[in-house]
Tab-separated table of C-alpha atoms and ligand atoms in Angstrom:
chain	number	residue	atom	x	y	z
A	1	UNK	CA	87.681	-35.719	39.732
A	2	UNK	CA	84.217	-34.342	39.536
A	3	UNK	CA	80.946	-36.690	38.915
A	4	UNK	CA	78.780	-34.608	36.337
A	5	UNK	CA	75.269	-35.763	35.393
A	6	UNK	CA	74.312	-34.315	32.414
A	7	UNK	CA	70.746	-34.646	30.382
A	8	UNK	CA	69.779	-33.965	27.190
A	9	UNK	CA	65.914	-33.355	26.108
A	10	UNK	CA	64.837	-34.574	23.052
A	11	UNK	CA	65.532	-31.647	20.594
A	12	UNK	CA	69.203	-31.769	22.029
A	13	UNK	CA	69.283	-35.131	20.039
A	14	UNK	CA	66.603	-34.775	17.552
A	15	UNK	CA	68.858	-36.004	14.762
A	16	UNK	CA	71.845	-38.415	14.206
A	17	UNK	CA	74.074	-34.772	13.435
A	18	UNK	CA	72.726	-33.570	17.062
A	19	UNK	CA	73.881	-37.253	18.327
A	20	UNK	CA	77.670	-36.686	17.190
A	21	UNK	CA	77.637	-32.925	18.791
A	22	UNK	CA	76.475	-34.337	21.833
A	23	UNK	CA	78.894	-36.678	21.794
A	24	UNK	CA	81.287	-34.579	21.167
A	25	UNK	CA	80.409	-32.712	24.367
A	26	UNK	CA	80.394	-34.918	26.569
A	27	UNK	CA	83.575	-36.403	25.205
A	28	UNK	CA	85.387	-33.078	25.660
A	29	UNK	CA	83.885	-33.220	29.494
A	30	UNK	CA	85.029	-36.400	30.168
A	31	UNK	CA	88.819	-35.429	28.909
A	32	UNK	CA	89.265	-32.477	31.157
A	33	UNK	CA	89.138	-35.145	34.254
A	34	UNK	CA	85.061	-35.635	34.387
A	35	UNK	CA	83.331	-38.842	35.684
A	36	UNK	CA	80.152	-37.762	33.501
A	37	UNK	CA	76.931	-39.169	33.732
A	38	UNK	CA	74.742	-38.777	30.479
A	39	UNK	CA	70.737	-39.084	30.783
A	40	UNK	CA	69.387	-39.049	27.570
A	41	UNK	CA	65.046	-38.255	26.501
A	42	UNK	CA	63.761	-40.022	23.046
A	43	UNK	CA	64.546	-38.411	19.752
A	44	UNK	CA	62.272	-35.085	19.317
A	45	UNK	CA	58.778	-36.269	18.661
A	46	UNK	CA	59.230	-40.114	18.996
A	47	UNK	CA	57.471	-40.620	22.201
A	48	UNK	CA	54.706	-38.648	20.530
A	49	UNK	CA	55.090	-40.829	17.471
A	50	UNK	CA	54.425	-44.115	19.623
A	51	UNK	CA	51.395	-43.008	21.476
A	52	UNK	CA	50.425	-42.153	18.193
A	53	UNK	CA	51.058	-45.405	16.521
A	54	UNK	CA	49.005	-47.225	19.857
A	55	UNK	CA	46.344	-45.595	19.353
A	56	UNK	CA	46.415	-47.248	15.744
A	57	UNK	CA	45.748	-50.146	17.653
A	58	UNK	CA	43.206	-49.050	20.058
A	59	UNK	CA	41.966	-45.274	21.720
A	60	UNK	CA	42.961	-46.732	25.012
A	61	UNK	CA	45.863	-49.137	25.178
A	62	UNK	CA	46.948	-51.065	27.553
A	63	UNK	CA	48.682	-49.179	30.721
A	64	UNK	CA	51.576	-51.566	30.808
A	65	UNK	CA	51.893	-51.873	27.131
A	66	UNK	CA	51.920	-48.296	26.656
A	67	UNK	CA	55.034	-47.949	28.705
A	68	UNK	CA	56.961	-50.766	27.214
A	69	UNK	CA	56.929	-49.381	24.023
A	70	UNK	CA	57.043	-45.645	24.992
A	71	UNK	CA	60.165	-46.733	26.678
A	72	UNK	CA	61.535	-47.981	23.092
A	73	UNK	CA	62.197	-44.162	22.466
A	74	UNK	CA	64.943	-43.769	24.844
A	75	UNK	CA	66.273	-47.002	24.065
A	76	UNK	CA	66.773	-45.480	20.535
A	77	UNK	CA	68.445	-42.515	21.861
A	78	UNK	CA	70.927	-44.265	24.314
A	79	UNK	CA	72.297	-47.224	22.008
A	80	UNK	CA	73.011	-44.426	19.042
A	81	UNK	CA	74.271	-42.028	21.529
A	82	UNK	CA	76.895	-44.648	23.206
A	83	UNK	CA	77.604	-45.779	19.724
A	84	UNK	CA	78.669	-42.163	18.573
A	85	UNK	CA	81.280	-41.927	21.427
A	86	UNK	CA	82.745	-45.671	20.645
A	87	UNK	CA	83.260	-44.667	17.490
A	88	UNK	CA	85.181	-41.335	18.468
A	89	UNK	CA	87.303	-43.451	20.511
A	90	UNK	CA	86.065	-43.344	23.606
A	91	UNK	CA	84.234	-45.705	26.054
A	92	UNK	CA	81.128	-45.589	27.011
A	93	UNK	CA	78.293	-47.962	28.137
A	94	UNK	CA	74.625	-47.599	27.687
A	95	UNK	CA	72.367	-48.572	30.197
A	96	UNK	CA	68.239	-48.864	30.481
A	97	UNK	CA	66.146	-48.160	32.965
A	98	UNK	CA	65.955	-51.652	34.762
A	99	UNK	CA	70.216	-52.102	34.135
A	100	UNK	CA	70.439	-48.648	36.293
A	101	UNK	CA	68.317	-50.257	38.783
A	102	UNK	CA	65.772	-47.337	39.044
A	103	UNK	CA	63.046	-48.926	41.068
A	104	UNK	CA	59.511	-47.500	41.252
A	105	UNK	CA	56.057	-47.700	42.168
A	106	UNK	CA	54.229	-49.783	39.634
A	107	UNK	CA	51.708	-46.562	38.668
A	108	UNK	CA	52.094	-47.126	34.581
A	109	UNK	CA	52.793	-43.873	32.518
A	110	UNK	CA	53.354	-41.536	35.977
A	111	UNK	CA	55.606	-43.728	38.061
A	112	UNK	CA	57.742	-42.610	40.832
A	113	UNK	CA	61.114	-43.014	41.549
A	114	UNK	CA	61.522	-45.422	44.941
A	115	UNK	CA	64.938	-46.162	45.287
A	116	UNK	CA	67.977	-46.093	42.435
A	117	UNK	CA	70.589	-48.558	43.200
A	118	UNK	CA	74.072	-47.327	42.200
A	119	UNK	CA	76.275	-49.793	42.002
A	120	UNK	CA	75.947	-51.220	38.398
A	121	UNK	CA	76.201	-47.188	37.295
A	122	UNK	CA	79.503	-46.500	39.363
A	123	UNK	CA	81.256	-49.762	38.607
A	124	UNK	CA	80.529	-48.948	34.792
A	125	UNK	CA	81.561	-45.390	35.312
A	126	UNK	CA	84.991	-46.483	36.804
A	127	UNK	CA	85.980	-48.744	33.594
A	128	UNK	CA	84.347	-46.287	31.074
A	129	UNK	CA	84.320	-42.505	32.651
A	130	UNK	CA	81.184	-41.688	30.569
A	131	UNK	CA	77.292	-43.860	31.080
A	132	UNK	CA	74.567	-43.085	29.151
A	133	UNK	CA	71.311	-44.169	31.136
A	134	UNK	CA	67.900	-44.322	29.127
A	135	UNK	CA	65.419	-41.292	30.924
A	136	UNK	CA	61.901	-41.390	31.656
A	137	UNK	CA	61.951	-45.205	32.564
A	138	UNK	CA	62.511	-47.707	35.443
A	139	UNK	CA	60.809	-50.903	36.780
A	140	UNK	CA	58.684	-51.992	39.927
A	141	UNK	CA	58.570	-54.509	42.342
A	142	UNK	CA	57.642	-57.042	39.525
A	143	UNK	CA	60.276	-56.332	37.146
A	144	UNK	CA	57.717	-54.735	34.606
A	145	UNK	CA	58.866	-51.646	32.621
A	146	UNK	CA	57.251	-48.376	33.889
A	147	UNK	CA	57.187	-44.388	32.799
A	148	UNK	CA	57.639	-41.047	35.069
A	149	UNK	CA	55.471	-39.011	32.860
A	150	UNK	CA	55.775	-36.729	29.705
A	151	UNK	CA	59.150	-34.643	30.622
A	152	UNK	CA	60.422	-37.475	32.920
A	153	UNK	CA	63.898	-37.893	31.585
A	154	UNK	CA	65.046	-34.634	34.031
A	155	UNK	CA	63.323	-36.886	37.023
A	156	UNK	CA	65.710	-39.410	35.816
A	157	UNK	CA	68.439	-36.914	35.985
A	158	UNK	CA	68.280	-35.492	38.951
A	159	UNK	CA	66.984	-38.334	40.594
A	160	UNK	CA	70.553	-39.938	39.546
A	161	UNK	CA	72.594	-36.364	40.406
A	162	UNK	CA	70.938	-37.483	44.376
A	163	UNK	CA	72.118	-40.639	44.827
A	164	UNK	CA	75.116	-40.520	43.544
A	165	UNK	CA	76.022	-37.353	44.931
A	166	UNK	CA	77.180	-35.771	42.163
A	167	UNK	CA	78.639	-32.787	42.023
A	168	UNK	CA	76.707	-30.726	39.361
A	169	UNK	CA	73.294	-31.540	37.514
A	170	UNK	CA	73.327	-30.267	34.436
A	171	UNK	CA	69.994	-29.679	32.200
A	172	UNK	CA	70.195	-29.467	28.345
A	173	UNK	CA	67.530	-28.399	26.499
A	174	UNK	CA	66.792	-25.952	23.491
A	175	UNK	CA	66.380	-22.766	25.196
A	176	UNK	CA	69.660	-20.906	27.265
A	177	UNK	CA	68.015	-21.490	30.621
A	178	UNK	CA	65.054	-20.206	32.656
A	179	UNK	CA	63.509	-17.470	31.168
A	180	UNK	CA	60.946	-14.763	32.568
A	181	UNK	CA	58.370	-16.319	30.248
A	182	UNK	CA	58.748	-18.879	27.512
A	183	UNK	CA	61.315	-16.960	24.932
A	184	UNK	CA	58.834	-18.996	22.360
A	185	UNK	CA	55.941	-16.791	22.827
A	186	UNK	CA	57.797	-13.553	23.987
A	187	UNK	CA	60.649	-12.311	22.078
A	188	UNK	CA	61.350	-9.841	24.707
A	189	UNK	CA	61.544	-13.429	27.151
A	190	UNK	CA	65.155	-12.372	30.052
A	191	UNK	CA	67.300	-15.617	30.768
A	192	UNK	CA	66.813	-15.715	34.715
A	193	UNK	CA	70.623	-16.298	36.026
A	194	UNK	CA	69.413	-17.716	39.611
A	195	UNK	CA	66.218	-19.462	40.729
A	196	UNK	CA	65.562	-20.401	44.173
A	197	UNK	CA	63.747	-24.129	44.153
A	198	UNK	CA	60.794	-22.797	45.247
A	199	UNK	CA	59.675	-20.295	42.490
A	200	UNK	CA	61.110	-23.350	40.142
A	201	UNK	CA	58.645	-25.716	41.939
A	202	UNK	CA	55.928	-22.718	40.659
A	203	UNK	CA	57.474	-22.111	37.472
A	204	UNK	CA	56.966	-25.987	36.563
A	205	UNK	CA	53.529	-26.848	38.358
A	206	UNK	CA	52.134	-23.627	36.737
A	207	UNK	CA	53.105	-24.788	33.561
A	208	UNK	CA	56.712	-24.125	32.230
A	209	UNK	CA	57.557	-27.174	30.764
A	210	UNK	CA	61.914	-26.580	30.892
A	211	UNK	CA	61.733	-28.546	33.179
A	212	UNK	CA	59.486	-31.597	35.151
A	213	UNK	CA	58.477	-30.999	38.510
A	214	UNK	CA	59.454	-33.747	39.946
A	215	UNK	CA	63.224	-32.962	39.120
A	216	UNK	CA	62.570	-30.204	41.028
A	217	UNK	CA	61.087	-31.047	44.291
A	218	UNK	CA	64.396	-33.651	43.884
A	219	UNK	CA	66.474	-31.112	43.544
A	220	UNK	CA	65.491	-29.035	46.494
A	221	UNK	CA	64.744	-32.026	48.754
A	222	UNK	CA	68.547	-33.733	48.098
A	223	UNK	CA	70.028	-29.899	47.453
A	224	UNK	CA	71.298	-30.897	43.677
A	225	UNK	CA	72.775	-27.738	42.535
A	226	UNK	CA	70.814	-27.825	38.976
A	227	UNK	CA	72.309	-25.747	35.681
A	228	UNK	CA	69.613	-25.544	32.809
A	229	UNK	CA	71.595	-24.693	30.082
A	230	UNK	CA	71.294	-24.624	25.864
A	231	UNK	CA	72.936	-27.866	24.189
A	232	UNK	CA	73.210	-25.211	21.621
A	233	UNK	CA	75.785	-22.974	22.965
A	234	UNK	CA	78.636	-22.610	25.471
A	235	UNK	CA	76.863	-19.531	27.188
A	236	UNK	CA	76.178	-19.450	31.298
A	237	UNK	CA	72.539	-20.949	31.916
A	238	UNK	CA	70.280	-20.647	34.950
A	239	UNK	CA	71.085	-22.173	38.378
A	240	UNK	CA	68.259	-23.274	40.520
A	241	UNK	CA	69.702	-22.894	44.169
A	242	UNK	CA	68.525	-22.418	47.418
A	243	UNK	CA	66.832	-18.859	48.375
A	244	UNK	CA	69.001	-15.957	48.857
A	245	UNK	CA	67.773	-12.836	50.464
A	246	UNK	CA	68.892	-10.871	47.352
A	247	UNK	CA	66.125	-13.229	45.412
A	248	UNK	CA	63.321	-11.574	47.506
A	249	UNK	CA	63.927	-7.968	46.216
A	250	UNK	CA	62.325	-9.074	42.838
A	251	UNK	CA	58.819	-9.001	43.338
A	252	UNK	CA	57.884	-11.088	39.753
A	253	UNK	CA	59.970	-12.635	37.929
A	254	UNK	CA	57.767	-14.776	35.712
A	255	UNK	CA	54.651	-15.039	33.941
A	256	UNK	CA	54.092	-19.066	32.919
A	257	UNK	CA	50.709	-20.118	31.096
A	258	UNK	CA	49.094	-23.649	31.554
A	259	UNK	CA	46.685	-24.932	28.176
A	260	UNK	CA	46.530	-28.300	29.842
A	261	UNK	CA	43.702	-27.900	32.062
A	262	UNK	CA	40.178	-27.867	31.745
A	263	UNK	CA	37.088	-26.268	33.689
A	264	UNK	CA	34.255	-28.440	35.009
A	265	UNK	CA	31.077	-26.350	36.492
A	266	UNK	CA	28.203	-27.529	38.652
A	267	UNK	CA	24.971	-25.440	38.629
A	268	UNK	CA	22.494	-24.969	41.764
A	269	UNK	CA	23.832	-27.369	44.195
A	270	UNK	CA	22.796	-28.200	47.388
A	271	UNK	CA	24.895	-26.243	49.777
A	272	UNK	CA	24.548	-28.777	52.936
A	273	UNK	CA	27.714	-30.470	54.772
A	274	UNK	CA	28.941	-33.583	52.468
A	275	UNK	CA	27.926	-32.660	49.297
A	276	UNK	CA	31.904	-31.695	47.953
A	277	UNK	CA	32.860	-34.839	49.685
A	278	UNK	CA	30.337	-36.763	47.222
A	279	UNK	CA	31.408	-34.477	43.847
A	280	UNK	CA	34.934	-35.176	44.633
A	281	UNK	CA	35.545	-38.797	46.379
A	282	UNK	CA	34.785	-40.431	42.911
A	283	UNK	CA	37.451	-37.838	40.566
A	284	UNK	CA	40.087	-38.477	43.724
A	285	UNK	CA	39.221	-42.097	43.677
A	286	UNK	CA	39.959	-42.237	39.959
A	287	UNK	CA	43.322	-40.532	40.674
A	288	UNK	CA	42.220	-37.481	38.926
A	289	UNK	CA	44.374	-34.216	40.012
A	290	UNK	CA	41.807	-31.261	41.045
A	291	UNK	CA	44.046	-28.053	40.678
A	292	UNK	CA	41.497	-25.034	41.187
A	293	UNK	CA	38.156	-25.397	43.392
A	294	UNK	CA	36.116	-22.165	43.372
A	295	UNK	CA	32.754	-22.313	45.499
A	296	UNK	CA	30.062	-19.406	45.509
A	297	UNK	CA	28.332	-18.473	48.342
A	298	UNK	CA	25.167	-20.197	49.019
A	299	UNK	CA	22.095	-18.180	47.759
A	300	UNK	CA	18.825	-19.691	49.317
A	301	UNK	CA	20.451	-23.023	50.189
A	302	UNK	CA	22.621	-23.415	46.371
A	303	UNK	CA	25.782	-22.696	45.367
A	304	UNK	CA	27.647	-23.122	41.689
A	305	UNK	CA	31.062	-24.964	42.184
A	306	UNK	CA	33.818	-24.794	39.389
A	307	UNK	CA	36.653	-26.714	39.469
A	308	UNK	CA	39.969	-27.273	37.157
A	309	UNK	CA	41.185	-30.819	36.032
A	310	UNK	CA	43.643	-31.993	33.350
A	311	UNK	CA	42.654	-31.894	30.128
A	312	UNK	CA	43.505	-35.267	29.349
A	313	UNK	CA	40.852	-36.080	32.458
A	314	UNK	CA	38.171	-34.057	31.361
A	315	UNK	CA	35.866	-36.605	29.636
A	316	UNK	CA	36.708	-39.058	33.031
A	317	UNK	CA	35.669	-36.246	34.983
A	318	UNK	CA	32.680	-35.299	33.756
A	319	UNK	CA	30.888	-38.625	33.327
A	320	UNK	CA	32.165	-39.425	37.172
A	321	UNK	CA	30.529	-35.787	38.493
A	322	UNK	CA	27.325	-36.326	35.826
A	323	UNK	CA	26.671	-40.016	37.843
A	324	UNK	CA	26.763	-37.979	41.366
A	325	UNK	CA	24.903	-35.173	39.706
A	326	UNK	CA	21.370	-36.810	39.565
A	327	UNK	CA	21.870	-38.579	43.508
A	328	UNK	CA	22.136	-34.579	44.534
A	329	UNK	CA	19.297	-33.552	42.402
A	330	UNK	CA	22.176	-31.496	40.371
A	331	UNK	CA	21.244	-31.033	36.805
A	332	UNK	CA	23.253	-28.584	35.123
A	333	UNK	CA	26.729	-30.137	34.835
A	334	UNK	CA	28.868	-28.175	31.952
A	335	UNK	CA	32.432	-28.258	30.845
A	336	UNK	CA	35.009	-26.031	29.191
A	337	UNK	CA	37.769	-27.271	27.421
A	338	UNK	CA	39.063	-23.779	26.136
A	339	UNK	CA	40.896	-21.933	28.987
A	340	UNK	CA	44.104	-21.047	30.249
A	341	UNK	CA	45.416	-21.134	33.396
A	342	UNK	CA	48.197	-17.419	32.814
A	343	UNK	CA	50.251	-17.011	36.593
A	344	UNK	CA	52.814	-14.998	37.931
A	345	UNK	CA	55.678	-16.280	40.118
A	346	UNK	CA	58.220	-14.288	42.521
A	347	UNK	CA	59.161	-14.783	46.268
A	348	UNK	CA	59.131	-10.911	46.793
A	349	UNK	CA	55.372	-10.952	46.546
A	350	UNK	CA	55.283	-12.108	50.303
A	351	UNK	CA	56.601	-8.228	50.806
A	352	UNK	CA	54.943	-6.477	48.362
A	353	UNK	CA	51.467	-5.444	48.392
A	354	UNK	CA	49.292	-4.804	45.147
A	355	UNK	CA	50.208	-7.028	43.004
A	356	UNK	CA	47.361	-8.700	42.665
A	357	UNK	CA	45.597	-5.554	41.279
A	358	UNK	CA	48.154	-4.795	38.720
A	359	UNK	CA	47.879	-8.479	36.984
A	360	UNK	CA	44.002	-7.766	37.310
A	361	UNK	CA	44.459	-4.370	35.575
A	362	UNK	CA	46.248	-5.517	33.515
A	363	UNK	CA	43.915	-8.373	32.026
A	364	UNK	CA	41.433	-5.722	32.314
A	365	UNK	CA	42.787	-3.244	29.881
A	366	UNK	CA	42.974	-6.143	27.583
A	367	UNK	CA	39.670	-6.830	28.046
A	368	UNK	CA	40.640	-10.362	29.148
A	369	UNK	CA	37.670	-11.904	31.644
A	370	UNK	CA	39.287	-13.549	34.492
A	371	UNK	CA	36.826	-16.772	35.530
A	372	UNK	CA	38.947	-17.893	38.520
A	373	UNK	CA	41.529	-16.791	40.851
A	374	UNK	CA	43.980	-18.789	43.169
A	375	UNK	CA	46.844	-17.429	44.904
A	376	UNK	CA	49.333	-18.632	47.331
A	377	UNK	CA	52.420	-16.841	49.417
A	378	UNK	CA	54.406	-16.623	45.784
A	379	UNK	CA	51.590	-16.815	42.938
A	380	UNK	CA	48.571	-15.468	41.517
A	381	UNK	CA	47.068	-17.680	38.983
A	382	UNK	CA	44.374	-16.415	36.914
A	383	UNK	CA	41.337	-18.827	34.429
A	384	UNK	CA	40.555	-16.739	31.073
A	385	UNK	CA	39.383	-18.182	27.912
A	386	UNK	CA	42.309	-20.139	25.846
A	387	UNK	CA	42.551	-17.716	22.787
A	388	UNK	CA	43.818	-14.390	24.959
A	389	UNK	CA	46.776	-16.683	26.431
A	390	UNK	CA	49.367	-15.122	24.395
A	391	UNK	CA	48.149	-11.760	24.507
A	392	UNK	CA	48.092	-12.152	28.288
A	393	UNK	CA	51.431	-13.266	29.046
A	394	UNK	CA	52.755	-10.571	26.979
A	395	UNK	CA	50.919	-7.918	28.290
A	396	UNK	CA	52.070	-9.182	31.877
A	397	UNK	CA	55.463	-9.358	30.936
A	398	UNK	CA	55.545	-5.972	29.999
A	399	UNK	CA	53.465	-4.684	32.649
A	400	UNK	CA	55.725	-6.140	35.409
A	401	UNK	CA	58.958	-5.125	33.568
A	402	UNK	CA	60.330	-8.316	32.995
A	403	UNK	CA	60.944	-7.814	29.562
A	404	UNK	CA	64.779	-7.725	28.225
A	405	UNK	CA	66.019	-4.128	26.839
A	406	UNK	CA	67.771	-6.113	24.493
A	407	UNK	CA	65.924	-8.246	22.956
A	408	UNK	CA	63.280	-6.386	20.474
A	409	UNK	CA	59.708	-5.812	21.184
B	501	ADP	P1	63.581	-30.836	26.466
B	501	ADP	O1	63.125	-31.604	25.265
B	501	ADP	O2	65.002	-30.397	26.382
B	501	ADP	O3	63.246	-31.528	27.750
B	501	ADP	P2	61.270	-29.137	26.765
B	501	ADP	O4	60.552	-28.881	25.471
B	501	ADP	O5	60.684	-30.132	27.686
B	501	ADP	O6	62.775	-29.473	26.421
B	501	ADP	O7	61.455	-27.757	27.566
B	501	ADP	C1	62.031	-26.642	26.921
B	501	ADP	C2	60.935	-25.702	26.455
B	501	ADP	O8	60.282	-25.147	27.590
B	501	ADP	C3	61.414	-24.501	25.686
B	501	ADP	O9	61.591	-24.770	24.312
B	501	ADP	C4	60.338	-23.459	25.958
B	501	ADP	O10	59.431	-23.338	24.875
B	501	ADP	C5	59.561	-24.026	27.145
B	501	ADP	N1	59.398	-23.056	28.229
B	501	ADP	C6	58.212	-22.706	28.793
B	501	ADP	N2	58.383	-21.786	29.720
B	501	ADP	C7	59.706	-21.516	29.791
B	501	ADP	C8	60.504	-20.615	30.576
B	501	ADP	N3	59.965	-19.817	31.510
B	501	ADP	N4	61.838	-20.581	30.357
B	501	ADP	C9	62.408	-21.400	29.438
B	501	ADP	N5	61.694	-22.260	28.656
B	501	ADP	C10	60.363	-22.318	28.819
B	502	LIG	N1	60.551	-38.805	26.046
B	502	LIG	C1	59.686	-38.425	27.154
B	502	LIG	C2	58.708	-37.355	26.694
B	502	LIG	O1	58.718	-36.956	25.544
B	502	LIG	C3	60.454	-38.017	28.366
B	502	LIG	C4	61.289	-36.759	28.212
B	502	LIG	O2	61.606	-36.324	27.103
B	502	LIG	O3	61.666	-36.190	29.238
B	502	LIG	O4	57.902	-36.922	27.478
B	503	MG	MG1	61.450	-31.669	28.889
């Protein structure tokens, strides 16, 4: 008998018709000799709907608060869903986040995952064969209600696929699978049939939301063989494995785009030792991510220093680097809230040579200006201005040949 986890996003049960199908499916799982372990996200839109309705209330509510009624959502979605199989006849138990024991740090809205403790979930899975467990949620050390973060519920998932050693994770969400771009902005978008962890790992941090990065640095840490798959169909998804040596013959095999971020630039500073310590100890401090850090040369003792936060930081960020602008004698401190962050992912680009100057030619012939460049052994991300995103991805997709013959242009 196999122990399946399987998690639906919130699309999968947008409405109380999706509910039933999903039932349905997991029903039919469970009857060909499945133990099967269902992690469910809020209906499509709900979580948005709360934040929403707190900010009704106030523009900046309460940390805890905020995650004990964004974890309402999955509540929702759990209760109807265990209903739905009761009333096809089959058992089934719902659980939330503190039931399941999923224990985590107390860091409101982007908790992580400490410890999950299993026994509740496989004494209910014995006397029902199929648990439903609430995503996106567990409690710290205090017993208060906490969230993983927007796109949590496949933490939740795979987080469960480790520790109960299950034998599949399976990912349902509105698309077939990983594709070579998101099939919503590229028709000509190819379902990618294996992944290794690591250009998942890129694929997510650089921005493809199908799924959360922390499901996958699970994944590859506990090796939890991972199937993202459509809740639509029946067809073959994408596995995300461990690297093959076939994997590196492909030298791309995605383009992913990141709208999330925003640019912060410093003017004329001082270029003497301790001076990025002092921009940066107060955005760290705060808990701020810094993704990109570009830093000119010095010219006559200054330097301009550009750097890439979340967008959701960006106000935070520039009042904290406008209070350590005037102690440095900075005063040109300007922000840009209208870029995109456009990359391309593939583990054969540790072989290859001159790629880099194909994405740049690319862009070029556009007449897209690049503003920043990062790379690493597998990526090269480029900065241009928000409104060419689309354009760019496409005209990287076809430049690398990614694009499906299939599918139409
Ligand atoms: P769920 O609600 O099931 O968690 P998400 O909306 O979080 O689903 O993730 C699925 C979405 O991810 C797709 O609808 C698609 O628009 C987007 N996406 C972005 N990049 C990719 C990609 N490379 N392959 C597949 N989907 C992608
Ligand atoms: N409901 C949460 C969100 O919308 C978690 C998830 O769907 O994964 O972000
Ligand atoms: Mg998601």
């Amino acid at each position: 008998m196999a122990l399946i986890v399987q998690k639906y996003g919130g699309t999968s049960v947008g409405s109380i018709e999706r509910i039933k199908k999903v039932a349905e499916r997991v029903i039919e799982s469970s009857n060909r000799g499945n133990k099967v372990l269902v992690v469910l996200s809020a209906m499509a839109g709900q979580t948005d709907a709360l934040i929403e309705q707190s900010k009704e209330i106030t523009e900046s509510p309460d940390p805890r608060e905020l995650d004990v009624l964004m974890a309402t959502g999955e509540q929702v979605s759990v209760s109807l869903f265990s209903m739905a199989v009761k009333s096809m006849g089959h058992d089934c138990c719902s659980l939330l986040g503190f039931q399941a024991a999923i224990h985590t740090d107390h860091i409101y809205g982007k908790a992580r995952i400490r410890t999950i403790d299993s026994k509740r979930i496989l004494r209910e899975l014995d006397k029902n064969g199929v648990v439903a467990v609430a995503g996106f949620q567990g409690i710290d050390e205090k017993r208060n209600i906490t969230t993983l973060g927007r796109g949590g519920s496949d933490t939740t998932a795979v987080a469960l696929a480790a520790a109960l050693k299950a034998d599949m994770c399976e990912i349902y969400t509105d698309v077939e699978g990983v594709f070579s771009t998101d099939p919503n902005i590229c028709s000509r978008a190819k379902k990618i049939d294996r992944i290794s962890y690591d250009e998942m790992l890129e694929f997510a941090s650089l921005g493809a939301k199908v799924l959360d990065i922390r499901s996958v640095e699970f994944a590859k840490k506990f090796n939890v063989p991972l199937h993202v798959r459509s809740s639509f169909t029946e067809n073959e998804g994408t596995m995300v494995v461990s690297e093959t040596k076939e994997m590196e013959k492909v030298m791309v095999s995605g383009v992913v785009f990141d709208k999330n971020e925003a640019r912060v630039t410093m003017a004329h500073v001082p270029d003497r030792p301790g001076i990025a310590f002092k921009i940066f100890e107060p955005v760290f401090r705060a808990g701020i991510v810094v993704d990109m850090i570009v830093q000119n040369t010095s010219v006559e003792g200054f330097t301009d220093l550009t750097f890439t936060v979340p967008i959701a930081d960006f106000q935070r960020t520039i009042a904290l680097v406008q209070g350590v602008a005037k102690d440095i004698g900075v005063d040109t401190v300007v922000g840009d809230e209208e870029i995109a962050k456009v990359s391309i992912i593939g583990v054969g680009m540790r072989n290859h040579a001159g790629i880099a100057s194909k994405m740049f030619e690319t862009l070029s012939k556009e007449n897209i200006n690049i503003s920043m460049i990062s790379t690493s052994e597998i990526k090269i991300s480029c900065v241009i201005e928000e409104k060419y995103t689309e354009l760019a991805v496409r005209a990287l997709h076809e430049a690398f040949g990614l694009g499906d013959e299939k599918a139409e242009a």
